[in-house]
Amino acid sequence: MKAGSKHFPKSHRKQQIITTTDTVLKEVGATDFTVDQIVDRSGVAEGISYKYYKSKDDILAEVSVKALELLLDYFKTALQKEKNLPEATKGLIMAYYHYYLDHPRYFELILYMERPDFNSSIRNYLVISRELRDFFTKHIENCQAANVIKKDVDATYCTYMIWGSL
């Protein structure tokens, strides 16, 4: 019998959903993830999960915040290690590769979130996504200021090209 969560505060139930989602995601991946798996494992009724999150995408977006924050940490660590801008750029790309090796399910989640029909308005997801984009774009702009990358290249566009090729 599942442990009921009827009497838990809202914040506890939301955290229970996210913790269970993270566990299931690491086991089955984003593609095979279902809300029913969360219901079965967490003891939170399906209606309750949809009370807090409108869709599977919203639940995954909430978990992807952790995945993207971890990726940003990898990027920051890579830049701290290397002051030479071309080598730092290589370090960023290698950091993404090491992230893929260390956290394959989170990597899969990030790719899953990039699909055209993805739709979520989870604020934390939107914030960390912008922060990652801006972090990488700032690095490109620093490379442009040092004449490592041509200044007539749009830094944001360049960021998306690099991101898309990884």
CSV table of C-alpha atoms in Angstrom, one decimal:
chain,number,residue,atom,x,y,z
A,1,MET,CA,0.0,0.0,0.0
A,2,LYS,CA,1.3,3.4,-0.9
A,3,ALA,CA,2.0,6.0,1.8
A,4,GLY,CA,-0.6,8.7,1.5
A,5,SER,CA,0.5,12.3,1.1
A,6,LYS,CA,-2.9,13.8,1.6
A,7,HIS,CA,-2.0,15.6,4.8
A,8,PHE,CA,1.5,16.8,3.8
A,9,PRO,CA,2.0,20.5,3.1
A,10,LYS,CA,2.1,21.7,-0.5
A,11,SER,CA,5.8,22.2,-0.5
A,12,HIS,CA,6.4,18.7,0.7
A,13,ARG,CA,4.2,17.2,-2.0
A,14,LYS,CA,5.9,19.2,-4.7
A,15,GLN,CA,9.3,18.1,-3.4
A,16,GLN,CA,8.1,14.5,-3.3
A,17,ILE,CA,7.1,14.7,-6.9
A,18,ILE,CA,10.4,16.2,-8.0
A,19,THR,CA,12.5,13.8,-5.9
A,20,THR,CA,10.6,10.8,-7.4
A,21,THR,CA,10.8,12.3,-10.9
A,22,ASP,CA,14.6,12.6,-10.5
A,23,THR,CA,14.9,9.0,-9.4
A,24,VAL,CA,12.7,7.7,-12.2
A,25,LEU,CA,14.4,9.8,-14.8
A,26,LYS,CA,17.8,8.4,-13.8
A,27,GLU,CA,16.4,4.9,-14.2
A,28,VAL,CA,14.3,5.1,-17.4
A,29,GLY,CA,15.4,8.3,-19.1
A,30,ALA,CA,13.3,11.3,-20.4
A,31,THR,CA,11.8,9.5,-23.4
A,32,ASP,CA,10.4,6.6,-21.4
A,33,PHE,CA,9.4,8.7,-18.4
A,34,THR,CA,5.6,8.8,-17.6
A,35,VAL,CA,3.6,10.6,-14.9
A,36,ASP,CA,2.1,7.2,-14.0
A,37,GLN,CA,5.6,6.1,-12.8
A,38,ILE,CA,5.6,9.1,-10.4
A,39,VAL,CA,2.1,8.3,-9.1
A,40,ASP,CA,3.1,4.6,-8.6
A,41,ARG,CA,6.3,5.4,-6.7
A,42,SER,CA,5.5,8.6,-4.8
A,43,GLY,CA,2.1,7.8,-3.4
A,44,VAL,CA,0.9,11.2,-4.7
A,45,ALA,CA,-2.3,10.9,-6.6
A,46,GLU,CA,-2.2,11.7,-10.3
A,47,GLY,CA,-4.6,14.6,-9.8
A,48,ILE,CA,-2.3,16.1,-7.2
A,49,SER,CA,0.7,16.0,-9.5
A,50,TYR,CA,-1.4,17.9,-12.1
A,51,LYS,CA,-2.4,20.3,-9.5
A,52,TYR,CA,1.2,21.5,-9.2
A,53,TYR,CA,2.4,20.8,-12.7
A,54,LYS,CA,0.3,21.1,-15.8
A,55,SER,CA,2.1,18.5,-17.9
A,56,LYS,CA,4.9,16.0,-18.1
A,57,ASP,CA,7.0,18.8,-19.6
A,58,ASP,CA,6.5,21.0,-16.6
A,59,ILE,CA,7.5,18.2,-14.2
A,60,LEU,CA,10.6,17.4,-16.3
A,61,ALA,CA,11.4,21.2,-16.6
A,62,GLU,CA,11.5,21.4,-12.8
A,63,VAL,CA,14.0,18.5,-12.6
A,64,SER,CA,16.0,19.9,-15.5
A,65,VAL,CA,16.7,23.0,-13.4
A,66,LYS,CA,19.0,20.7,-11.3
A,67,ALA,CA,20.5,19.3,-14.5
A,68,LEU,CA,21.2,22.7,-16.0
A,69,GLU,CA,22.6,24.1,-12.8
A,70,LEU,CA,25.0,21.2,-12.7
A,71,LEU,CA,26.0,21.8,-16.4
A,72,LEU,CA,26.6,25.5,-15.6
A,73,ASP,CA,28.9,24.4,-12.7
A,74,TYR,CA,30.9,22.3,-15.2
A,75,PHE,CA,31.2,25.3,-17.5
A,76,LYS,CA,32.3,27.6,-14.7
A,77,THR,CA,34.9,25.2,-13.5
A,78,ALA,CA,36.2,24.8,-17.1
A,79,LEU,CA,36.7,28.6,-17.4
A,80,GLN,CA,38.4,28.9,-14.0
A,81,LYS,CA,41.0,26.4,-15.1
A,82,GLU,CA,42.0,28.2,-18.3
A,83,LYS,CA,42.7,31.8,-18.9
A,84,ASN,CA,43.8,31.4,-22.6
A,85,LEU,CA,40.5,32.1,-24.5
A,86,PRO,CA,40.9,29.5,-27.3
A,87,GLU,CA,41.8,26.9,-24.7
A,88,ALA,CA,38.9,28.1,-22.5
A,89,THR,CA,36.5,27.6,-25.4
A,90,LYS,CA,37.9,24.1,-25.9
A,91,GLY,CA,37.5,23.6,-22.2
A,92,LEU,CA,33.8,24.6,-22.3
A,93,ILE,CA,33.2,22.1,-25.1
A,94,MET,CA,35.1,19.4,-23.2
A,95,ALA,CA,33.1,20.2,-20.1
A,96,TYR,CA,29.9,19.5,-22.0
A,97,TYR,CA,31.4,16.1,-23.1
A,98,HIS,CA,32.4,15.2,-19.5
A,99,TYR,CA,29.0,16.2,-18.3
A,100,TYR,CA,27.6,13.8,-20.9
A,101,LEU,CA,29.8,11.0,-19.6
A,102,ASP,CA,29.1,11.7,-15.9
A,103,HIS,CA,25.4,12.4,-16.2
A,104,PRO,CA,24.0,10.6,-19.3
A,105,ARG,CA,20.4,10.8,-18.1
A,106,TYR,CA,20.6,14.5,-17.4
A,107,PHE,CA,22.2,15.0,-20.8
A,108,GLU,CA,19.4,13.0,-22.4
A,109,LEU,CA,16.9,15.2,-20.5
A,110,ILE,CA,18.5,18.4,-21.8
A,111,LEU,CA,18.3,17.1,-25.4
A,112,TYR,CA,14.7,16.0,-24.8
A,113,MET,CA,13.8,19.5,-23.6
A,114,GLU,CA,15.1,20.9,-26.9
A,115,ARG,CA,12.4,19.2,-29.0
A,116,PRO,CA,10.1,21.5,-31.0
A,117,ASP,CA,6.9,20.6,-29.2
A,118,PHE,CA,8.4,21.1,-25.7
A,119,ASN,CA,6.2,23.5,-23.8
A,120,SER,CA,6.7,24.7,-20.2
A,121,SER,CA,6.4,27.9,-18.3
A,122,ILE,CA,8.3,26.7,-15.2
A,123,ARG,CA,10.0,29.9,-14.2
A,124,ASN,CA,13.1,28.3,-12.7
A,125,TYR,CA,13.7,26.4,-15.9
A,126,LEU,CA,13.4,29.6,-18.0
A,127,VAL,CA,15.8,31.4,-15.7
A,128,ILE,CA,18.5,28.8,-15.7
A,129,SER,CA,18.2,28.4,-19.5
A,130,ARG,CA,18.8,32.1,-20.0
A,131,GLU,CA,21.7,32.0,-17.5
A,132,LEU,CA,23.4,29.2,-19.4
A,133,ARG,CA,22.9,31.0,-22.7
A,134,ASP,CA,24.1,34.3,-21.3
A,135,PHE,CA,27.2,32.6,-19.7
A,136,PHE,CA,28.2,31.1,-23.0
A,137,THR,CA,27.4,34.2,-25.0
A,138,LYS,CA,29.5,36.3,-22.6
A,139,HIS,CA,32.5,34.0,-23.2
A,140,ILE,CA,32.0,34.5,-27.0
A,141,GLU,CA,31.9,38.2,-26.5
A,142,ASN,CA,35.1,38.1,-24.5
A,143,CYS,CA,36.7,36.1,-27.3
A,144,GLN,CA,35.5,38.8,-29.7
A,145,ALA,CA,37.0,41.6,-27.5
A,146,ALA,CA,40.3,39.8,-27.6
A,147,ASN,CA,40.1,39.3,-31.4
A,148,VAL,CA,39.9,35.5,-31.0
A,149,ILE,CA,36.5,35.4,-32.7
A,150,LYS,CA,35.5,37.9,-35.4
A,151,LYS,CA,33.5,40.8,-34.1
A,152,ASP,CA,31.0,40.7,-37.0
A,153,VAL,CA,29.7,37.3,-35.8
A,154,ASP,CA,26.6,37.6,-33.7
A,155,ALA,CA,27.6,36.2,-30.2
A,156,THR,CA,24.2,34.8,-29.4
A,157,TYR,CA,23.8,33.2,-32.8
A,158,CYS,CA,27.3,31.7,-32.3
A,159,THR,CA,26.3,30.4,-28.9
A,160,TYR,CA,23.3,28.6,-30.4
A,161,MET,CA,25.4,27.1,-33.2
A,162,ILE,CA,28.0,25.7,-30.7
A,163,TRP,CA,25.2,24.5,-28.4
A,164,GLY,CA,23.4,22.8,-31.3
A,165,SER,CA,26.5,21.1,-32.5
A,166,LEU,CA,27.4,19.5,-29.2
